[in-house]
mmCIF file of C-alpha atoms in Angstrom:
data_model
loop_
_atom_site.group_PDB
_atom_site.id
_atom_site.type_symbol
_atom_site.label_atom_id
_atom_site.label_comp_id
_atom_site.label_asym_id
_atom_site.label_seq_id
_atom_site.Cartn_x
_atom_site.Cartn_y
_atom_site.Cartn_z
ATOM 1 C CA UNK A 1 -0.071 -0.098 0.171
ATOM 2 C CA UNK A 2 0.947 3.666 -0.083
ATOM 3 C CA UNK A 3 0.757 4.895 3.409
ATOM 4 C CA UNK A 4 3.479 6.705 4.944
ATOM 5 C CA UNK A 5 2.846 4.811 8.034
ATOM 6 C CA UNK A 6 3.093 1.113 8.215
ATOM 7 C CA UNK A 7 1.144 -0.856 5.886
ATOM 8 C CA UNK A 8 1.045 -3.819 3.907
ATOM 9 C CA UNK A 9 3.133 -3.194 0.609
ATOM 10 C CA UNK A 10 5.701 -0.362 1.642
ATOM 11 C CA UNK A 11 7.041 -2.758 4.567
ATOM 12 C CA UNK A 12 8.633 -4.342 1.745
ATOM 13 C CA UNK A 13 11.220 -1.281 1.739
ATOM 14 C CA UNK A 14 14.713 -1.935 3.576
ATOM 15 C CA UNK A 15 17.969 -0.440 4.026
ATOM 16 C CA UNK A 16 19.865 -1.652 0.843
ATOM 17 C CA UNK A 17 23.220 -0.669 2.805
ATOM 18 C CA UNK A 18 22.304 -2.882 5.571
ATOM 19 C CA UNK A 19 22.095 -6.393 3.812
ATOM 20 C CA UNK A 20 23.519 -8.000 0.585
ATOM 21 C CA UNK A 21 20.013 -9.813 0.217
ATOM 22 C CA UNK A 22 18.401 -8.929 -2.875
ATOM 23 C CA UNK A 23 14.378 -8.479 -2.935
ATOM 24 C CA UNK A 24 12.795 -11.288 -4.686
ATOM 25 C CA UNK A 25 10.293 -9.726 -7.172
ATOM 26 C CA UNK A 26 7.475 -12.110 -8.340
ATOM 27 C CA UNK A 27 5.720 -10.563 -11.606
ATOM 28 C CA UNK A 28 2.354 -9.175 -11.310
ATOM 29 C CA UNK A 29 0.999 -11.600 -13.866
ATOM 30 C CA UNK A 30 1.332 -14.365 -11.386
ATOM 31 C CA UNK A 31 -0.369 -12.434 -8.732
ATOM 32 C CA UNK A 32 -3.179 -12.086 -11.122
ATOM 33 C CA UNK A 33 -3.534 -15.759 -11.990
ATOM 34 C CA UNK A 34 -3.314 -16.878 -8.575
ATOM 35 C CA UNK A 35 -5.933 -14.379 -7.378
ATOM 36 C CA UNK A 36 -8.365 -15.254 -10.301
ATOM 37 C CA UNK A 37 -8.120 -19.095 -9.813
ATOM 38 C CA UNK A 38 -8.429 -18.503 -5.901
ATOM 39 C CA UNK A 39 -11.654 -16.440 -6.430
ATOM 40 C CA UNK A 40 -13.057 -18.665 -9.171
ATOM 41 C CA UNK A 41 -12.883 -21.700 -6.681
ATOM 42 C CA UNK A 42 -14.106 -20.338 -3.738
ATOM 43 C CA UNK A 43 -17.157 -18.929 -5.416
ATOM 44 C CA UNK A 44 -17.549 -22.408 -6.839
ATOM 45 C CA UNK A 45 -17.539 -23.930 -3.270
ATOM 46 C CA UNK A 46 -20.112 -20.999 -2.329
ATOM 47 C CA UNK A 47 -22.382 -22.095 -5.343
ATOM 48 C CA UNK A 48 -22.110 -25.865 -4.352
ATOM 49 C CA UNK A 49 -23.292 -25.534 -0.895
ATOM 50 C CA UNK A 50 -26.251 -23.202 -1.996
ATOM 51 C CA UNK A 51 -27.137 -25.514 -4.840
ATOM 52 C CA UNK A 52 -27.233 -28.623 -2.901
ATOM 53 C CA UNK A 53 -29.671 -28.856 0.100
ATOM 54 C CA UNK A 54 -27.795 -31.539 1.608
ATOM 55 C CA UNK A 55 -24.769 -29.293 2.559
ATOM 56 C CA UNK A 56 -27.023 -26.794 4.434
ATOM 57 C CA UNK A 57 -25.399 -27.722 7.651
ATOM 58 C CA UNK A 58 -23.502 -25.844 10.092
ATOM 59 C CA UNK A 59 -20.163 -26.957 9.113
ATOM 60 C CA UNK A 60 -20.565 -26.066 5.607
ATOM 61 C CA UNK A 61 -21.854 -22.588 6.434
ATOM 62 C CA UNK A 62 -18.625 -22.199 8.409
ATOM 63 C CA UNK A 63 -16.589 -23.315 5.194
ATOM 64 C CA UNK A 64 -18.581 -21.155 3.368
ATOM 65 C CA UNK A 65 -17.424 -17.894 5.821
ATOM 66 C CA UNK A 66 -13.773 -19.054 5.088
ATOM 67 C CA UNK A 67 -14.399 -19.505 1.383
ATOM 68 C CA UNK A 68 -15.451 -15.661 1.687
ATOM 69 C CA UNK A 69 -12.164 -14.612 3.693
ATOM 70 C CA UNK A 70 -10.335 -16.422 0.639
ATOM 71 C CA UNK A 71 -12.273 -14.229 -1.865
ATOM 72 C CA UNK A 72 -11.445 -11.113 0.164
ATOM 73 C CA UNK A 73 -7.609 -11.867 0.038
ATOM 74 C CA UNK A 74 -7.583 -12.329 -3.481
ATOM 75 C CA UNK A 75 -9.802 -9.527 -4.496
ATOM 76 C CA UNK A 76 -7.343 -7.216 -2.033
ATOM 77 C CA UNK A 77 -4.372 -8.326 -4.180
ATOM 78 C CA UNK A 78 -6.052 -7.784 -7.494
ATOM 79 C CA UNK A 79 -7.160 -4.047 -6.440
ATOM 80 C CA UNK A 80 -3.530 -3.643 -5.275
ATOM 81 C CA UNK A 81 -1.964 -4.578 -8.359
ATOM 82 C CA UNK A 82 -4.358 -2.656 -10.398
ATOM 83 C CA UNK A 83 -3.649 0.388 -8.263
ATOM 84 C CA UNK A 84 0.171 0.136 -8.558
ATOM 85 C CA UNK A 85 -0.115 -0.322 -12.321
ATOM 86 C CA UNK A 86 -2.181 2.691 -12.720
ATOM 87 C CA UNK A 87 0.298 4.857 -10.437
ATOM 88 C CA UNK A 88 3.182 3.744 -12.785
ATOM 89 C CA UNK A 89 1.212 4.957 -15.551
ATOM 90 C CA UNK A 90 0.573 8.260 -13.828
ATOM 91 C CA UNK A 91 -3.101 7.820 -13.616
ATOM 92 C CA UNK A 92 -2.907 7.878 -9.843
ATOM 93 C CA UNK A 93 -0.927 9.685 -7.435
ATOM 94 C CA UNK A 94 1.223 8.008 -4.831
ATOM 95 C CA UNK A 95 0.568 10.059 -1.885
ATOM 96 C CA UNK A 96 -3.039 11.448 -3.189
ATOM 97 C CA UNK A 97 -5.829 12.125 -0.541
ATOM 98 C CA UNK A 98 -8.177 9.991 -2.842
ATOM 99 C CA UNK A 99 -5.591 7.297 -3.099
ATOM 100 C CA UNK A 100 -5.401 7.178 0.585
ATOM 101 C CA UNK A 101 -8.913 6.368 0.949
ATOM 102 C CA UNK A 102 -8.708 3.558 -1.660
ATOM 103 C CA UNK A 103 -5.832 2.456 0.309
ATOM 104 C CA UNK A 104 -7.554 2.279 3.585
ATOM 105 C CA UNK A 105 -10.377 0.280 2.038
ATOM 106 C CA UNK A 106 -8.029 -2.130 0.497
ATOM 107 C CA UNK A 107 -6.154 -2.533 4.043
ATOM 108 C CA UNK A 108 -9.255 -3.245 5.581
ATOM 109 C CA UNK A 109 -10.254 -5.986 2.994
ATOM 110 C CA UNK A 110 -6.774 -7.537 3.731
ATOM 111 C CA UNK A 111 -7.000 -7.486 7.711
ATOM 112 C CA UNK A 112 -11.038 -8.747 7.177
ATOM 113 C CA UNK A 113 -9.440 -11.707 5.173
ATOM 114 C CA UNK A 114 -6.933 -12.632 7.928
ATOM 115 C CA UNK A 115 -9.409 -12.036 10.734
ATOM 116 C CA UNK A 116 -12.133 -13.838 8.732
ATOM 117 C CA UNK A 117 -10.006 -16.941 8.207
ATOM 118 C CA UNK A 118 -8.762 -17.223 11.871
ATOM 119 C CA UNK A 119 -12.423 -16.776 13.292
ATOM 120 C CA UNK A 120 -13.911 -19.039 10.538
ATOM 121 C CA UNK A 121 -11.453 -21.840 11.536
ATOM 122 C CA UNK A 122 -12.215 -21.126 15.032
ATOM 123 C CA UNK A 123 -16.078 -21.860 14.391
ATOM 124 C CA UNK A 124 -15.222 -24.794 12.270
ATOM 125 C CA UNK A 125 -13.210 -26.305 15.492
ATOM 126 C CA UNK A 126 -15.579 -25.544 17.756
ATOM 127 C CA UNK A 127 -18.107 -27.482 15.566
ATOM 128 C CA UNK A 128 -16.161 -30.405 14.935
ATOM 129 C CA UNK A 129 -15.531 -30.627 18.706
ATOM 130 C CA UNK A 130 -19.478 -30.456 19.593
ATOM 131 C CA UNK A 131 -19.832 -33.116 16.975
ATOM 132 C CA UNK A 132 -17.417 -35.556 18.650
ATOM 133 C CA UNK A 133 -17.791 -34.889 22.390
ATOM 134 C CA UNK A 134 -21.981 -34.144 22.320
ATOM 135 C CA UNK A 135 -22.662 -36.101 19.346
ATOM 136 C CA UNK A 136 -26.148 -36.964 20.672
ATOM 137 C CA UNK A 137 -26.991 -33.349 21.319
ATOM 138 C CA UNK A 138 -25.183 -32.126 18.216
ATOM 139 C CA UNK A 139 -28.465 -30.884 16.172
ATOM 140 C CA UNK A 140 -30.050 -29.374 19.535
ATOM 141 C CA UNK A 141 -27.168 -27.604 20.116
ATOM 142 C CA UNK A 142 -25.664 -26.452 16.732
ATOM 143 C CA UNK A 143 -29.054 -25.353 14.922
ATOM 144 C CA UNK A 144 -29.190 -23.686 11.554
ATOM 145 C CA UNK A 145 -30.250 -20.367 13.501
ATOM 146 C CA UNK A 146 -27.301 -20.290 15.725
ATOM 147 C CA UNK A 147 -24.854 -20.874 13.219
ATOM 148 C CA UNK A 148 -26.028 -17.969 11.257
ATOM 149 C CA UNK A 149 -25.912 -15.768 14.591
ATOM 150 C CA UNK A 150 -22.310 -17.019 14.968
ATOM 151 C CA UNK A 151 -21.438 -16.104 11.354
ATOM 152 C CA UNK A 152 -23.095 -12.654 12.108
ATOM 153 C CA UNK A 153 -20.928 -12.063 15.276
ATOM 154 C CA UNK A 154 -17.849 -13.263 13.385
ATOM 155 C CA UNK A 155 -18.333 -10.784 10.593
ATOM 156 C CA UNK A 156 -19.586 -7.841 12.598
ATOM 157 C CA UNK A 157 -16.293 -8.512 15.051
ATOM 158 C CA UNK A 158 -14.194 -8.856 12.170
ATOM 159 C CA UNK A 159 -15.395 -5.645 10.465
ATOM 160 C CA UNK A 160 -14.947 -3.378 13.658
ATOM 161 C CA UNK A 161 -11.493 -4.721 14.361
ATOM 162 C CA UNK A 162 -10.548 -4.443 11.036
ATOM 163 C CA UNK A 163 -11.567 -0.599 10.876
ATOM 164 C CA UNK A 164 -9.593 -0.157 14.057
ATOM 165 C CA UNK A 165 -6.666 -1.976 12.961
ATOM 166 C CA UNK A 166 -6.381 -0.030 9.775
ATOM 167 C CA UNK A 167 -6.725 3.294 11.563
ATOM 168 C CA UNK A 168 -4.157 2.298 14.399
ATOM 169 C CA UNK A 169 -1.832 0.459 12.194
ATOM 170 C CA UNK A 170 1.089 2.949 12.396
ATOM 171 C CA UNK A 171 1.507 2.138 16.266
ATOM 172 C CA UNK A 172 3.749 -0.554 17.026
ATOM 173 C CA UNK A 173 1.753 -1.631 20.167
ATOM 174 C CA UNK A 174 -1.299 -2.204 17.726
ATOM 175 C CA UNK A 175 0.511 -4.308 15.646
ATOM 176 C CA UNK A 176 1.858 -6.390 18.777
ATOM 177 C CA UNK A 177 -1.774 -6.617 19.787
ATOM 178 C CA UNK A 178 -3.013 -7.740 16.598
ATOM 179 C CA UNK A 179 -0.142 -10.365 16.426
ATOM 180 C CA UNK A 180 -0.819 -11.501 19.909
ATOM 181 C CA UNK A 181 -4.485 -12.008 18.855
ATOM 182 C CA UNK A 182 -3.539 -14.073 16.020
ATOM 183 C CA UNK A 183 -1.257 -16.391 18.040
ATOM 184 C CA UNK A 184 -3.711 -16.673 20.939
ATOM 185 C CA UNK A 185 -6.602 -17.795 18.436
ATOM 186 C CA UNK A 186 -4.331 -20.190 16.755
ATOM 187 C CA UNK A 187 -3.310 -21.520 20.077
ATOM 188 C CA UNK A 188 -7.099 -21.970 20.884
ATOM 189 C CA UNK A 189 -7.632 -23.917 17.575
ATOM 190 C CA UNK A 190 -4.658 -26.147 17.903
ATOM 191 C CA UNK A 191 -5.463 -27.322 21.708
ATOM 192 C CA UNK A 192 -8.811 -27.844 20.741
ATOM 193 C CA UNK A 193 -7.571 -30.288 17.676
ATOM 194 C CA UNK A 194 -5.324 -31.826 20.231
ATOM 195 C CA UNK A 195 -7.991 -32.543 22.744
ATOM 196 C CA UNK A 196 -10.255 -33.806 20.036
ATOM 197 C CA UNK A 197 -7.838 -36.392 18.915
ATOM 198 C CA UNK A 198 -6.677 -37.592 22.176
ATOM 199 C CA UNK A 199 -10.142 -38.132 23.778
ATOM 200 C CA UNK A 200 -12.368 -38.955 20.722
ATOM 201 C CA UNK A 201 -11.721 -42.466 20.706
ATOM 202 C CA UNK A 202 -12.538 -43.316 24.554
ATOM 203 C CA UNK A 203 -15.316 -40.723 24.116
ATOM 204 C CA UNK A 204 -16.969 -42.515 21.223
ATOM 205 C CA UNK A 205 -16.842 -46.126 22.920
ATOM 206 C CA UNK A 206 -18.452 -44.512 25.877
ATOM 207 C CA UNK A 207 -21.341 -43.194 23.590
ATOM 208 C CA UNK A 208 -21.644 -46.365 22.091
ATOM 209 C CA UNK A 209 -22.140 -48.181 25.355
ATOM 210 C CA UNK A 210 -24.863 -45.700 26.310
ATOM 211 C CA UNK A 211 -26.847 -45.233 23.037
ATOM 212 C CA UNK A 212 -27.545 -47.389 19.881
ATOM 213 C CA UNK A 213 -27.809 -44.141 18.102
ATOM 214 C CA UNK A 214 -23.961 -43.686 17.589
ATOM 215 C CA UNK A 215 -22.145 -46.223 15.159
ATOM 216 C CA UNK A 216 -18.580 -46.564 13.620
ATOM 217 C CA UNK A 217 -19.894 -44.979 10.181
ATOM 218 C CA UNK A 218 -20.987 -41.707 12.371
ATOM 219 C CA UNK A 219 -17.378 -42.227 14.355
ATOM 220 C CA UNK A 220 -15.636 -42.340 11.073
ATOM 221 C CA UNK A 221 -17.455 -39.313 9.640
ATOM 222 C CA UNK A 222 -16.795 -37.261 12.497
ATOM 223 C CA UNK A 223 -13.264 -38.029 12.687
ATOM 224 C CA UNK A 224 -12.888 -37.300 8.939
ATOM 225 C CA UNK A 225 -14.185 -33.914 9.483
ATOM 226 C CA UNK A 226 -11.844 -33.203 12.280
ATOM 227 C CA UNK A 227 -8.805 -34.339 10.017
ATOM 228 C CA UNK A 228 -10.111 -32.256 7.205
ATOM 229 C CA UNK A 229 -10.165 -29.120 9.328
ATOM 230 C CA UNK A 230 -6.601 -29.935 10.751
ATOM 231 C CA UNK A 231 -5.470 -30.021 7.321
ATOM 232 C CA UNK A 232 -6.994 -26.578 6.775
ATOM 233 C CA UNK A 233 -5.302 -25.359 9.719
ATOM 234 C CA UNK A 234 -1.908 -26.563 8.868
ATOM 235 C CA UNK A 235 -2.283 -24.911 5.410
ATOM 236 C CA UNK A 236 -3.258 -21.711 6.881
ATOM 237 C CA UNK A 237 -0.521 -21.750 9.490
ATOM 238 C CA UNK A 238 2.084 -22.239 6.857
ATOM 239 C CA UNK A 239 0.879 -19.863 4.324
ATOM 240 C CA UNK A 240 0.216 -16.951 6.827
ATOM 241 C CA UNK A 241 2.907 -17.238 9.335
ATOM 242 C CA UNK A 242 5.694 -15.958 7.016
ATOM 243 C CA UNK A 243 3.786 -12.803 6.776
ATOM 244 C CA UNK A 244 3.308 -12.652 10.164
ATOM 245 C CA UNK A 245 6.823 -12.843 11.131
ATOM 246 C CA UNK A 246 7.554 -10.432 8.492
ATOM 247 C CA UNK A 247 5.157 -7.763 10.245
ATOM 248 C CA UNK A 248 7.030 -8.511 13.504
ATOM 249 C CA UNK A 249 10.584 -8.035 12.150
ATOM 250 C CA UNK A 250 9.516 -5.088 10.395
ATOM 251 C CA UNK A 251 7.856 -3.267 13.777
ATOM 252 C CA UNK A 252 10.909 -4.250 15.967
ATOM 253 C CA UNK A 253 14.414 -4.849 14.109
ATOM 254 C CA UNK A 254 13.724 -3.001 10.616
ATOM 255 C CA UNK A 255 17.681 -2.105 10.586
ATOM 256 C CA UNK A 256 18.927 -5.373 11.316
ATOM 257 C CA UNK A 257 20.591 -7.210 8.427
ATOM 258 C CA UNK A 258 19.428 -10.554 9.172
ATOM 259 C CA UNK A 259 15.843 -9.075 9.804
ATOM 260 C CA UNK A 260 16.256 -7.119 6.517
ATOM 261 C CA UNK A 261 17.412 -10.166 4.616
ATOM 262 C CA UNK A 262 14.302 -12.279 5.689
ATOM 263 C CA UNK A 263 11.971 -9.304 4.724
ATOM 264 C CA UNK A 264 13.491 -9.440 1.026
ATOM 265 C CA UNK A 265 11.073 -12.250 0.741
ATOM 266 C CA UNK A 266 8.075 -10.526 1.057
ATOM 267 C CA UNK A 267 6.655 -11.064 -2.102
ATOM 268 C CA UNK A 268 6.951 -14.859 -1.628
ATOM 269 C CA UNK A 269 4.945 -14.244 1.553
ATOM 270 C CA UNK A 270 2.370 -12.598 -0.397
ATOM 271 C CA UNK A 271 2.036 -15.444 -2.863
ATOM 272 C CA UNK A 272 1.721 -17.556 0.013
ATOM 273 C CA UNK A 273 -1.103 -16.242 1.225
ATOM 274 C CA UNK A 274 -2.787 -16.339 -2.364
ATOM 275 C CA UNK A 275 -1.800 -20.128 -2.536
ATOM 276 C CA UNK A 276 -3.892 -20.745 0.891
ATOM 277 C CA UNK A 277 -7.077 -19.299 -0.981
ATOM 278 C CA UNK A 278 -6.418 -21.811 -4.160
ATOM 279 C CA UNK A 279 -5.677 -24.740 -1.801
ATOM 280 C CA UNK A 280 -8.429 -24.449 0.811
ATOM 281 C CA UNK A 281 -11.230 -25.391 -1.910
ATOM 282 C CA UNK A 282 -8.924 -28.513 -3.244
ATOM 283 C CA UNK A 283 -9.130 -29.845 0.327
ATOM 284 C CA UNK A 284 -12.913 -29.592 0.628
ATOM 285 C CA UNK A 285 -13.452 -31.452 -2.855
ATOM 286 C CA UNK A 286 -10.723 -34.007 -1.819
ATOM 287 C CA UNK A 287 -12.090 -34.470 1.679
ATOM 288 C CA UNK A 288 -15.728 -34.096 1.209
ATOM 289 C CA UNK A 289 -17.708 -36.943 -1.008
ATOM 290 C CA UNK A 290 -20.835 -34.631 -1.031
ATOM 291 C CA UNK A 291 -19.100 -31.333 -2.036
ATOM 292 C CA UNK A 292 -17.208 -33.265 -4.703
ATOM 293 C CA UNK A 293 -20.318 -34.896 -5.929
ATOM 294 C CA UNK A 294 -21.965 -31.549 -6.429
ATOM 295 C CA UNK A 295 -18.718 -29.935 -7.946
ATOM 296 C CA UNK A 296 -18.896 -32.904 -10.750
ATOM 297 C CA UNK A 297 -22.787 -32.177 -11.237
ATOM 298 C CA UNK A 298 -22.230 -28.473 -11.737
ATOM 299 C CA UNK A 299 -19.277 -28.881 -13.953
ATOM 300 C CA UNK A 300 -21.150 -31.470 -16.239
ATOM 301 C CA UNK A 301 -24.057 -28.946 -16.441
#
């Protein structure tokens, strides 16, 4: 971006006299291509869930929320590249008031994408937890109405936090708080998954002894869902962590040659974020037979 304060594109600037590391540039065409693929795939996911009534379940609604977050990340990068091209061609000013307002909106998209992904993954993790440990009461606990309320709360919270972060992002303390929140939410999700996998088997046997409603097919289905979301979480951490680390290094050791050397990989970190938007729908398709079947029907039409 183009702010004089800390933002998401000018943080690539480092003192060239402090490091011999060269900035690794990636052609804008690659960013456009990956972003376009990410948008198409995630729109396809949303369309599949809307079309197939069998997918009108809380878990798939939370997956749609994650897909919207991925779309926002791709849209952000496309808009940013378009603005940079227009600036180079002289159609926009680099520090103009109008451009700064557009810049703020795009930064908000970026923060909204990150927070939306974190909270959507948290909702999915909680949903899987209830499925495994409260299997007999799941449909009473996680109703569609409650799922919609959770989604509304997620996006209202993300929108408000996004505005606050964009306004105050020049403050190092704000950056630190933002990063701590990111890490705490990830720790919450990881702990939830660890708890699920450590206790799921014994809990399933206990339910089997109390009620005939539980069977091995349901158990395998629920565990498969937990494994799918574990894969999603792993991909998210791998794709977003390098950028978060870049942000911290820029805030706390911008003049250090080792930090500067790492920050020269900024464009690779951006590419990883975009790749996350492309990989997520592939995980849904590979792990969900019902979603995969819907994809095939849509493609055949």
